[in-house]
Amino acid sequence: MGIVVLTMKASVIEMFLVLLVTGIQSNKEMTKKIKRPKFTVPQINCDVKAGKIMNPEFLVKCPAGCQDPRYHVYGTDVYASYSSVCGAAVHSGVLDNSGGKILVRKVAGQSGYHGSYSNGVWSLSLPRWRESFVVSEGKPQKGVTYPSALTYSSSKSPAAKAGETTKAYQSPSVPGTTAQPVTLMQVPGTTAVEATHTALSKPSPSAGFTTSSLRLQPVGQRSRELDLWCTTTYTNSQNSPQANPGFVPKEELSTQSLEPVSQGDPSCKVDLSFLIDGSSSIGKRRFRIQKQFLADVAQALDIGPAGPLMGVVQYGDNPATQFNLKTHMNSRDLKTAIEKITQRGGLSNVGRAISFVTKNFFSKSNGNRGGAPNVAVVMVDGWPTDKVEEASRLARESGINIFFITIEGAVENEKQYVLEPNFANKAVCRTNGFYSLNVQNWYGLHKSVQPLVKRVCDTDRLACSKTCLNSADIGFVIDGSSSVGTGNFRTVLQFVANLSKEFDISDTDTRVGAVQYTYEQRLEFGFDQYTTKPDVLNAIKRVGYWSGGTSTGAAINYALEQLFKKSKPNKRKLMILITDGRSYDDVRIPAMVAHHKGVITYAIGVAWAAQEELEIIATHPARDHAFFVDEFDNLYKSVPKIIQNICTEFNSQPRN
């Protein structure tokens, strides 16, 4: 009996062990079957905006073709969440038009977004937005779990169309209102309670107004702006933004965000600075008229990155930049900014303001484009309280086209109080009437909008813009040695005159000087001696032939000391040396010093001049700066090529 019992117990134990092993194997097989699926990157369409996606950080795959201008992008580098996610990725350079994976991270809203052109996409400007995002390459970071399905703020999302699980959330009823259902996405791995949990504050029926927009707050996730996702809309007869700080009305979105923004008038590509009068004497009413004038000009100009750009400097005792060239990239934003300008007060120090603009405003960091003409429009109520002549001369030498608008100028019995008579004529780019507008009274200022716009856009007549023909100090170094001879020397002088004729000569434009050399050197005339083209040409004719040896190296040193040492800092320094033979002294070190000092040297050799010596004297590359003709009578043939090379070199260099 005892043996039978033991046998039965052994059988039971054996059966239990078999079942246990079988259960473990079965559990392993089940574990294999329920193994976590491989992560797949969600795919979105080109038109999906970042604000429609609730996830704070996510990987997505963009399709091809998102470079299309239909998919609006707002901002540069940091984008407003009202932007197309994939369009922003193309604009930033993370993707090209063929699409691909990207990593998107939400960041705080910005007070303004600047539009720009990049990678085939024009992004637009936006005054403000409460949420932003940045994009980077679609490489997941270690330790970070990204959702395989995105949470959208609207049932119209692509994910919802694809059949993902959704829940309808019914908002609590409020007396006097009709509750509307709101569809929320349920993220895999979350409960329905977590997906629909909200914190809605019920407005008091006794209040005179109700909350404009109440937003759902998913548990465990900080509140973020969801563009047009309005979970519940209540009637608000006041439309009061104070009821919900930061709320952007739907009307504002439709008029500001969705309105096409012009890229500017390409036929009027100028960089424009307005110097507005903020002195105490102008008064509040006239200051408002002045601002309206600016707004009208901004509208008429059609501001944009492909056309005119405009900034504003206000002056009183001291000048201050209100905004620079790159702050506002369309007329609408610019007009809004103009309206917010407040009057500074003080004196009317126009000269100080012009100096400020010359030194500070037209810089690359302030949006100056280099190739666009620089224009400064100075508005003056009455007359300045300081002198403008010297400041304006420096501005013109810097390539700034100065216009003056004088409103209610001094009448006869007031002229005794004017510090600098004819101040406008002493300031403007040219005294031909093109650059001056005299307005009899402030109420007639609006009539000057179109005449001013027409003039500043006439780039062919903006005579003070920097060009290759009006921006240099040119020093001729002329070989007067015995081998040249009297007749050939007159031919050399005619060659010098032919070159000089091609330039715009004045005290603020191109200036010309000349040195003649043999064994010795002689200053024929300096840069500041003659300020008109006829005077320069007459001075060239009067140069007398010297005769002697040929010390070219010493002549270069002399020209550096006597001519170019007195050159103006903002002038291009050009030395044009003409010789007919080999130098008796060394030219290497003097030429090296000239190049080191920024003097662009052209070497023109005739007859017995040594080619290798010309190449040493000439600025690199020698093929563009060294010329040789076999006889003096052929010198004139090289004039067009020399002028062409001077201008080609000028246009290839960054300016301003």
XYZ file of C-alpha atoms in Angstrom:
656
model
C 0.000 0.000 0.000
C 2.808 2.330 0.903
C 4.560 1.533 -2.362
C 1.409 2.341 -4.371
C 1.018 5.688 -2.609
C 4.621 6.637 -3.285
C 4.233 5.658 -6.932
C 1.146 7.882 -7.282
C 2.916 10.804 -5.626
C 5.858 10.384 -7.989
C 3.479 10.365 -10.953
C 1.825 13.562 -9.723
C 5.160 15.271 -9.243
C 6.304 14.122 -12.677
C 3.092 15.421 -14.227
C 3.521 18.769 -12.415
C 7.083 19.104 -13.709
C 5.945 18.340 -17.272
C 3.232 20.972 -17.021
C 5.682 23.482 -15.552
C 8.205 22.992 -18.379
C 5.444 23.118 -20.950
C 4.180 26.377 -19.427
C 7.622 27.976 -19.524
C 8.091 27.042 -23.173
C 4.629 28.295 -23.988
C 5.370 31.571 -22.173
C 8.565 32.010 -24.198
C 6.695 31.451 -27.416
C 4.036 33.984 -26.345
C 6.760 36.469 -25.437
C 8.229 36.068 -28.899
C 4.822 36.598 -30.441
C 4.129 39.803 -28.476
C 7.636 41.174 -29.065
C 7.593 44.960 -29.413
C 7.106 45.906 -33.079
C 9.881 47.685 -34.941
C 9.708 51.519 -34.706
C 8.349 53.122 -37.851
C 8.757 56.815 -38.601
C 5.372 58.498 -39.131
C 4.865 60.088 -42.530
C 3.179 63.473 -42.981
C 2.093 65.553 -45.948
C 3.716 68.803 -47.083
C 0.826 70.911 -45.818
C 0.954 69.696 -42.184
C 1.759 72.560 -39.816
C 3.851 72.041 -36.697
C 1.134 73.546 -34.518
C -1.254 70.744 -35.512
C 1.051 68.174 -33.925
C 0.933 68.082 -30.135
C 4.127 66.090 -29.526
C 6.979 68.222 -28.167
C 9.643 66.287 -30.109
C 9.171 63.798 -32.911
C 10.636 62.141 -35.989
C 8.685 62.363 -39.249
C 9.160 61.519 -42.884
C 8.413 64.205 -45.466
C 7.365 63.425 -49.042
C 8.934 64.938 -52.161
C 7.755 68.276 -53.524
C 7.531 70.342 -50.305
C 9.488 73.203 -51.910
C 6.205 74.318 -53.458
C 5.257 77.922 -52.471
C 1.768 76.677 -51.537
C 3.252 75.393 -48.283
C 3.848 78.550 -46.282
C 6.850 78.919 -44.014
C 7.253 81.693 -41.427
C 10.679 82.603 -40.040
C 14.321 81.663 -40.534
C 16.128 78.924 -38.541
C 13.450 79.191 -35.843
C 9.997 78.832 -37.404
C 6.534 79.790 -36.202
C 4.390 76.705 -35.601
C 1.967 78.003 -38.231
C 4.564 76.872 -40.792
C 4.604 73.749 -42.900
C 6.928 71.309 -41.110
C 8.375 69.917 -44.324
C 8.536 73.325 -46.020
C 10.600 74.612 -43.088
C 12.899 71.592 -43.379
C 13.598 72.444 -47.028
C 14.091 76.160 -46.229
C 16.580 75.318 -43.458
C 18.574 73.019 -45.741
C 17.959 69.867 -43.695
C 16.018 68.374 -46.627
C 15.967 68.976 -50.340
C 12.881 68.761 -52.520
C 13.120 64.964 -52.657
C 11.968 64.639 -49.022
C 13.245 62.431 -46.213
C 13.343 62.032 -42.427
C 13.700 64.967 -40.031
C 13.737 65.572 -36.297
C 11.385 68.317 -35.060
C 11.622 69.959 -31.652
C 9.143 72.515 -30.319
C 10.560 75.653 -28.657
C 9.157 78.838 -27.153
C 7.330 81.445 -29.221
C 9.152 84.463 -30.618
C 8.255 88.156 -30.634
C 8.889 88.255 -34.377
C 9.927 86.038 -37.279
C 11.993 87.295 -40.208
C 11.348 85.995 -43.679
C 14.167 85.091 -46.066
C 14.951 83.203 -49.256
C 16.867 79.962 -48.788
C 17.189 76.675 -50.672
C 14.451 77.561 -53.152
C 11.889 78.551 -50.486
C 10.702 82.062 -49.634
C 9.808 82.180 -45.948
C 7.543 84.974 -44.747
C 7.744 87.365 -41.823
C 5.345 87.153 -38.896
C 5.057 89.740 -36.091
C 4.709 87.191 -33.297
C 3.653 83.643 -32.468
C 3.365 81.749 -29.210
C 5.101 78.548 -30.278
C 8.071 77.802 -32.520
C 9.976 74.789 -33.729
C 13.380 73.900 -35.116
C 14.295 71.093 -37.499
C 17.413 68.972 -37.739
C 18.568 65.783 -39.456
C 16.360 62.771 -38.802
C 18.791 60.970 -36.514
C 17.204 59.765 -33.249
C 19.074 60.654 -30.088
C 20.144 57.903 -27.723
C 17.844 57.368 -24.786
C 14.970 59.306 -26.342
C 11.751 57.506 -27.272
C 9.935 59.002 -30.232
C 6.248 58.357 -30.975
C 5.465 56.007 -33.854
C 2.089 57.723 -34.156
C 1.672 61.468 -33.792
C -0.904 63.223 -31.638
C -2.875 65.709 -33.697
C -4.986 68.579 -32.481
C -7.767 68.086 -35.023
C -9.818 65.189 -36.342
C -8.961 66.384 -39.828
C -5.344 65.347 -39.427
C -3.817 62.882 -41.887
C -3.395 60.381 -39.087
C -7.074 60.479 -38.268
C -7.939 59.897 -41.907
C -5.697 56.862 -41.844
C -7.969 55.277 -39.237
C -6.104 55.805 -35.973
C -8.070 55.479 -32.753
C -9.895 58.664 -31.854
C -12.097 59.704 -28.985
C -14.766 62.364 -29.041
C -14.521 64.653 -26.028
C -17.718 66.364 -24.988
C -17.028 69.640 -23.201
C -18.997 70.434 -20.077
C -22.058 72.504 -20.766
C -22.167 76.142 -19.825
C -25.419 78.000 -19.279
C -26.395 79.927 -22.358
C -24.003 78.104 -24.683
C -24.041 75.040 -26.861
C -21.251 72.581 -26.226
C -19.370 71.281 -29.255
C -17.565 67.932 -29.418
C -13.811 67.947 -29.798
C -11.935 65.037 -31.318
C -8.674 64.002 -29.685
C -6.111 61.463 -30.831
C -5.407 58.605 -28.476
C -1.698 57.810 -28.457
C -0.879 54.092 -28.381
C 0.115 53.152 -24.872
C -2.092 55.726 -23.142
C -5.491 55.234 -21.627
C -8.588 56.936 -22.796
C -8.692 58.847 -19.522
C -5.162 60.170 -20.079
C -5.961 61.084 -23.654
C -9.061 63.062 -22.742
C -8.193 64.493 -19.351
C -8.584 68.260 -19.380
C -8.560 71.212 -17.068
C -11.365 73.482 -18.197
C -12.341 76.388 -15.999
C -16.031 77.082 -16.138
C -16.780 80.767 -16.664
C -19.248 82.430 -14.388
C -22.633 83.102 -16.010
C -22.818 86.347 -14.085
C -19.711 87.735 -15.760
C -20.139 90.247 -18.538
C -18.088 88.147 -20.879
C -16.918 84.577 -21.249
C -13.584 83.047 -22.116
C -12.751 83.332 -25.788
C -10.860 80.087 -26.135
C -10.257 77.268 -23.682
C -7.500 74.810 -24.552
C -7.207 71.176 -23.506
C -4.177 70.339 -21.337
C -3.031 66.719 -21.814
C -1.736 65.251 -18.537
C 2.049 65.061 -18.249
C 2.566 67.466 -21.108
C 3.112 71.190 -20.749
C 0.648 73.518 -22.410
C 1.599 74.582 -25.894
C 0.016 76.663 -28.600
C -1.945 74.646 -31.078
C -2.524 77.149 -33.882
C -6.179 76.928 -34.843
C -7.024 74.162 -32.352
C -9.816 75.700 -30.328
C -11.233 72.962 -28.157
C -14.300 74.906 -27.061
C -15.481 78.293 -28.272
C -17.745 80.398 -26.113
C -19.543 83.571 -27.099
C -17.582 86.709 -26.257
C -19.438 89.862 -27.033
C -16.439 91.916 -25.946
C -13.819 89.915 -27.933
C -11.551 90.855 -25.071
C -7.948 89.630 -25.327
C -7.655 90.208 -21.577
C -9.987 87.273 -21.073
C -7.313 84.963 -22.419
C -3.827 86.551 -22.523
C -1.841 85.546 -25.582
C -4.922 84.529 -27.546
C -4.584 85.288 -31.254
C -7.991 86.021 -32.785
C -8.966 83.970 -35.808
C -9.528 87.193 -37.738
C -5.902 88.166 -37.091
C -4.686 84.859 -38.476
C -6.686 85.267 -41.649
C -5.555 88.835 -42.281
C -1.930 88.643 -41.131
C -0.661 85.108 -41.468
C -2.427 83.960 -44.616
C -2.244 87.134 -46.689
C 0.368 86.740 -49.445
C 3.428 88.849 -48.688
C 5.137 90.625 -51.584
C 8.822 90.031 -52.217
C 9.212 93.681 -53.251
C 9.472 95.635 -56.479
C 12.636 94.399 -58.266
C 12.729 97.545 -60.425
C 13.399 99.615 -57.266
C 16.137 97.704 -55.465
C 17.552 100.353 -53.096
C 18.628 100.371 -49.449
C 16.792 103.336 -47.965
C 17.233 105.176 -44.661
C 14.738 107.797 -43.513
C 16.099 110.376 -41.049
C 12.969 111.728 -39.380
C 12.705 114.870 -37.289
C 11.862 114.085 -33.676
C 12.807 117.488 -32.250
C 10.595 119.266 -29.734
C 9.795 122.055 -32.191
C 7.900 119.774 -34.524
C 5.100 119.069 -32.063
C 2.970 115.955 -31.701
C 0.521 116.681 -34.500
C 3.186 117.286 -37.142
C 5.127 114.264 -35.886
C 2.034 112.137 -36.576
C 1.765 113.625 -40.077
C 5.424 112.737 -40.639
C 4.785 109.126 -39.581
C 1.798 108.899 -41.916
C 4.009 110.153 -44.740
C 6.517 107.385 -43.975
C 3.770 104.769 -43.943
C 2.466 106.024 -47.312
C 5.979 105.870 -48.782
C 6.446 102.326 -47.417
C 3.190 101.271 -49.073
C 4.051 102.921 -52.389
C 7.563 101.440 -52.480
C 6.407 97.804 -52.144
C 9.060 96.760 -49.609
C 10.592 93.289 -49.912
C 13.846 91.315 -50.118
C 13.822 91.420 -53.913
C 13.072 95.156 -54.007
C 13.542 98.184 -51.743
C 14.395 97.814 -48.052
C 13.788 100.618 -45.582
C 14.969 101.578 -42.108
C 14.303 104.620 -39.932
C 16.596 106.815 -37.810
C 15.011 109.470 -35.574
C 17.043 112.489 -34.537
C 16.689 115.164 -31.871
C 19.640 115.998 -29.654
C 21.105 112.640 -30.678
C 20.118 110.141 -33.380
C 18.866 106.608 -32.743
C 17.964 103.770 -35.098
C 14.272 102.878 -34.819
C 14.754 99.809 -37.008
C 17.305 98.819 -39.647
C 17.051 97.512 -43.192
C 16.483 93.874 -42.311
C 14.030 94.347 -39.422
C 10.880 94.474 -41.570
C 10.752 92.737 -44.941
C 7.370 93.877 -46.258
C 5.309 97.061 -46.373
C 2.656 95.789 -43.971
C 5.094 95.046 -41.138
C 6.950 98.266 -41.826
C 3.805 100.375 -41.527
C 2.956 98.718 -38.218
C 6.446 99.513 -36.892
C 6.227 103.132 -38.063
C 2.990 103.604 -36.164
C 4.727 102.573 -32.918
C 7.524 105.188 -33.181
C 7.428 107.732 -30.350
C 8.856 111.246 -30.496
C 12.296 111.774 -28.904
C 12.301 115.567 -28.488
C 15.307 117.857 -28.193
C 17.105 119.981 -30.784
C 17.228 119.376 -34.529
C 20.813 118.113 -34.957
C 20.662 116.986 -38.570
C 24.431 116.987 -39.174
C 24.965 114.655 -36.241
C 22.254 112.351 -37.609
C 23.859 112.223 -41.067
C 27.231 111.348 -39.506
C 25.526 108.601 -37.499
C 23.970 107.111 -40.633
C 27.291 107.247 -42.524
C 29.176 105.435 -39.768
C 26.554 102.997 -38.525
C 23.459 102.470 -40.628
C 24.616 101.128 -43.984
C 26.515 98.099 -42.719
C 26.139 94.449 -43.638
C 24.995 93.611 -40.111
C 22.138 96.114 -40.516
C 20.986 94.512 -43.758
C 22.926 96.548 -46.328
C 23.103 94.467 -49.508
C 26.223 96.042 -51.018
C 25.022 95.963 -54.618
C 21.920 98.094 -53.974
C 22.275 101.912 -53.990
C 22.327 103.547 -50.558
C 19.779 106.352 -50.165
C 19.222 108.633 -47.149
C 16.111 110.831 -47.080
C 16.444 113.598 -44.492
C 13.234 115.245 -43.259
C 13.626 118.667 -41.632
C 11.016 120.814 -39.950
C 12.225 124.379 -40.530
C 16.024 124.263 -40.325
C 18.790 122.298 -38.533
C 20.332 123.437 -35.254
C 23.807 122.245 -36.334
C 25.855 122.291 -39.555
C 25.336 119.636 -42.220
C 27.906 120.417 -44.935
C 30.914 118.415 -43.710
C 28.828 115.466 -42.500
C 27.031 115.358 -45.844
C 30.274 115.477 -47.812
C 31.551 112.418 -45.949
C 28.243 110.683 -46.584
C 28.450 111.376 -50.313
C 32.039 110.121 -50.397
C 30.778 106.927 -48.788
C 28.353 106.454 -51.678
C 25.173 107.644 -49.932
C 22.637 109.477 -52.109
C 21.286 112.204 -49.827
C 17.800 113.640 -50.403
C 16.389 116.523 -48.355
C 12.715 117.182 -47.647
C 12.375 120.598 -46.015
C 8.947 121.391 -44.561
C 7.973 124.949 -43.651
C 11.443 126.357 -44.263
C 12.580 129.702 -42.939
C 10.773 132.727 -44.327
C 12.660 135.958 -44.954
C 12.514 137.345 -41.414
C 13.567 133.942 -39.965
C 16.680 133.413 -42.096
C 18.793 135.315 -39.596
C 18.307 132.399 -37.206
C 19.453 129.747 -39.683
C 22.904 128.511 -38.646
C 23.958 127.406 -42.153
C 22.347 129.218 -45.115
C 21.433 126.999 -48.087
C 22.000 123.932 -45.901
C 20.013 121.645 -48.228
C 22.153 122.500 -51.268
C 25.282 121.862 -49.212
C 23.984 118.454 -48.186
C 22.295 116.795 -51.151
C 24.009 114.502 -53.631
C 23.708 117.009 -56.485
C 22.368 120.587 -56.566
C 20.228 120.024 -59.672
C 16.834 120.013 -57.932
C 16.466 116.231 -58.215
C 17.512 115.599 -54.607
C 15.545 118.386 -52.887
C 11.844 118.706 -52.090
C 10.546 121.897 -50.475
C 7.102 121.547 -48.878
C 5.273 124.759 -47.932
C 3.326 123.259 -45.003
C 2.876 119.927 -43.269
C -0.642 119.443 -44.578
C 0.736 119.310 -48.125
C 3.399 116.701 -47.320
C 1.317 113.807 -48.653
C 1.612 115.261 -52.163
C 5.354 114.487 -52.105
C 4.936 110.707 -51.723
C 4.870 109.820 -55.413
C 7.554 112.333 -56.527
C 9.906 111.008 -53.838
C 9.244 107.343 -54.636
C 9.824 107.991 -58.329
C 13.174 109.669 -57.619
C 14.627 107.166 -55.151
C 13.697 104.323 -57.516
C 15.407 105.983 -60.497
C 18.693 104.177 -59.797
C 20.282 105.430 -63.031
C 20.144 108.981 -61.660
C 21.479 108.205 -58.180
C 24.774 109.896 -58.937
C 26.387 109.418 -55.530
C 26.200 105.637 -55.574
C 29.632 104.067 -55.499
C 30.788 103.018 -58.970
C 34.127 102.184 -60.496
C 34.212 105.658 -62.037
C 33.531 107.872 -59.013
C 35.218 106.200 -56.062
C 38.989 106.368 -56.556
C 42.075 108.484 -56.026
C 44.090 107.940 -59.224
C 47.780 108.785 -59.226
C 49.608 108.832 -62.578
C 53.361 108.153 -62.352
C 54.848 109.329 -65.676
C 58.283 108.475 -67.057
C 59.915 111.735 -68.251
C 63.327 110.220 -69.122
C 65.418 111.256 -72.119
C 64.499 108.137 -74.115
C 60.872 109.238 -74.281
C 61.401 112.472 -76.204
C 59.248 115.588 -76.421
C 56.804 114.325 -79.059
C 56.206 110.992 -77.383
C 55.825 112.701 -74.013
C 52.876 114.708 -75.413
C 51.391 111.381 -76.590
C 51.782 109.997 -73.063
C 49.981 113.064 -71.663
C 47.140 112.547 -74.143
C 46.904 108.930 -72.943
C 46.678 110.175 -69.324
C 43.945 112.642 -70.357
C 41.988 109.932 -72.219
C 41.967 107.761 -69.119
C 40.990 110.671 -66.863
C 38.029 111.588 -69.087
C 36.377 108.262 -68.280
C 35.997 109.088 -64.575
C 33.539 111.268 -62.641
C 35.849 113.877 -61.139
C 34.990 116.081 -58.158
C 36.083 116.630 -54.572
C 33.745 113.851 -53.430
C 34.084 111.545 -56.461
C 37.241 110.437 -58.261
C 40.291 112.653 -57.739
C 43.402 112.748 -59.943
C 47.044 113.535 -59.198
C 50.277 113.190 -61.173
C 54.028 112.648 -60.591
C 56.747 112.883 -63.242
C 60.089 111.167 -62.731
C 63.564 110.741 -64.183
C 66.443 110.213 -61.719
C 64.457 112.620 -59.621
C 60.754 113.063 -58.966
C 58.340 115.968 -59.195
C 54.756 116.375 -57.984
C 52.874 117.908 -60.911
C 49.601 118.239 -58.967
C 47.979 116.525 -55.970
C 44.569 114.954 -55.405
C 43.074 118.002 -53.725
C 44.350 120.591 -56.220
C 41.740 120.255 -58.995
C 38.140 119.240 -58.343
C 36.536 119.378 -61.802
C 37.232 117.378 -64.928
C 38.076 120.420 -67.099
C 40.583 121.673 -64.508
C 42.254 118.252 -64.315
C 42.500 117.955 -68.112
C 44.000 121.439 -68.369
C 46.517 120.589 -65.647
C 47.600 117.487 -67.593
C 48.174 119.580 -70.722
C 50.417 121.979 -68.793
C 52.837 119.288 -67.563
C 56.300 120.062 -68.973
C 58.728 117.425 -70.243
C 61.652 116.991 -67.836
C 64.207 114.586 -69.452
C 66.804 112.523 -67.568
C 67.364 108.948 -66.330
C 64.872 106.265 -65.259
C 64.584 105.515 -61.528
C 61.168 103.815 -61.384
C 61.587 102.327 -57.888
C 62.304 105.739 -56.369
C 59.323 107.193 -58.269
C 56.963 104.599 -56.733
C 58.209 105.480 -53.241
C 57.787 109.188 -53.964
C 54.205 108.705 -55.232
C 53.309 106.736 -52.104
C 54.617 109.537 -49.903
C 53.513 112.625 -51.816
C 50.264 111.405 -53.408
C 48.731 108.356 -51.754
C 49.615 109.296 -48.202
C 47.033 112.075 -48.635
C 44.404 109.775 -50.122
C 41.069 109.545 -48.305
C 40.394 106.380 -46.292
C 37.197 105.519 -48.170
C 38.795 105.913 -51.609
C 40.197 103.142 -53.784
C 43.845 103.924 -54.502
C 44.909 103.395 -58.127
C 48.460 103.981 -59.362
C 48.911 104.024 -63.142
C 52.621 103.992 -64.055
C 53.802 104.602 -67.630
C 57.422 103.876 -68.624
C 59.400 103.196 -71.800
C 62.461 101.392 -70.394
C 64.122 99.333 -67.691
C 64.623 101.011 -64.347
C 68.095 101.953 -63.114
C 67.079 101.026 -59.558
C 65.283 98.136 -57.907
C 61.486 98.096 -58.216
C 60.703 94.997 -56.140
C 60.632 96.482 -52.648
C 58.801 99.728 -53.634
C 56.195 97.685 -55.538
C 55.759 95.364 -52.558
C 55.245 98.351 -50.242
C 52.630 99.791 -52.614
C 50.724 96.505 -52.714
C 50.933 96.204 -48.931
C 49.413 99.675 -48.530
C 46.452 98.715 -50.677
C 47.475 100.679 -53.767
C 46.225 98.891 -56.895
C 49.013 99.335 -59.415
C 48.720 99.250 -63.197
C 52.004 99.143 -65.147
C 51.964 100.285 -68.781
C 55.158 99.658 -70.754
C 56.124 101.108 -74.122
C 58.905 100.172 -76.599
C 61.948 99.155 -74.506
C 60.139 98.540 -71.208
C 61.023 95.193 -69.567
C 58.040 92.842 -69.381
C 59.240 91.066 -66.219
C 59.664 94.453 -64.497
C 56.109 95.481 -65.445
C 54.786 92.250 -63.911
C 56.686 92.925 -60.665
C 55.244 96.443 -60.422
C 51.687 95.422 -61.318
C 49.156 94.171 -58.777
C 48.415 90.436 -58.934
C 47.255 88.976 -61.255
C 49.697 90.656 -63.621
C 47.699 89.703 -66.711
C 44.971 92.149 -65.589
C 47.296 94.946 -64.405
C 50.319 94.920 -66.769
C 50.056 96.191 -70.351
C 52.632 96.534 -73.118
C 52.481 98.378 -76.455
C 55.268 98.415 -79.007
C 55.089 102.146 -79.755
C 53.709 105.316 -78.184
C 51.114 105.894 -80.895
C 49.352 102.669 -79.849
C 48.861 103.719 -76.219
C 45.298 104.908 -76.881
C 44.273 101.342 -77.826
C 44.778 100.113 -74.269
C 42.435 102.704 -72.684
C 39.166 100.668 -72.996
C 40.808 97.515 -71.622
C 42.310 99.336 -68.640
C 38.945 100.951 -67.786
C 37.195 97.593 -68.188
C 39.635 95.890 -65.831
C 39.328 98.685 -63.254
C 35.538 98.319 -63.267
C 35.565 94.520 -63.300
C 37.825 94.505 -60.253
C 35.656 97.101 -58.491
C 32.447 95.166 -59.115
C 33.963 91.920 -57.828
C 34.846 93.421 -54.443
C 32.421 93.724 -51.477
C 31.416 97.319 -50.775
C 29.957 99.303 -47.900
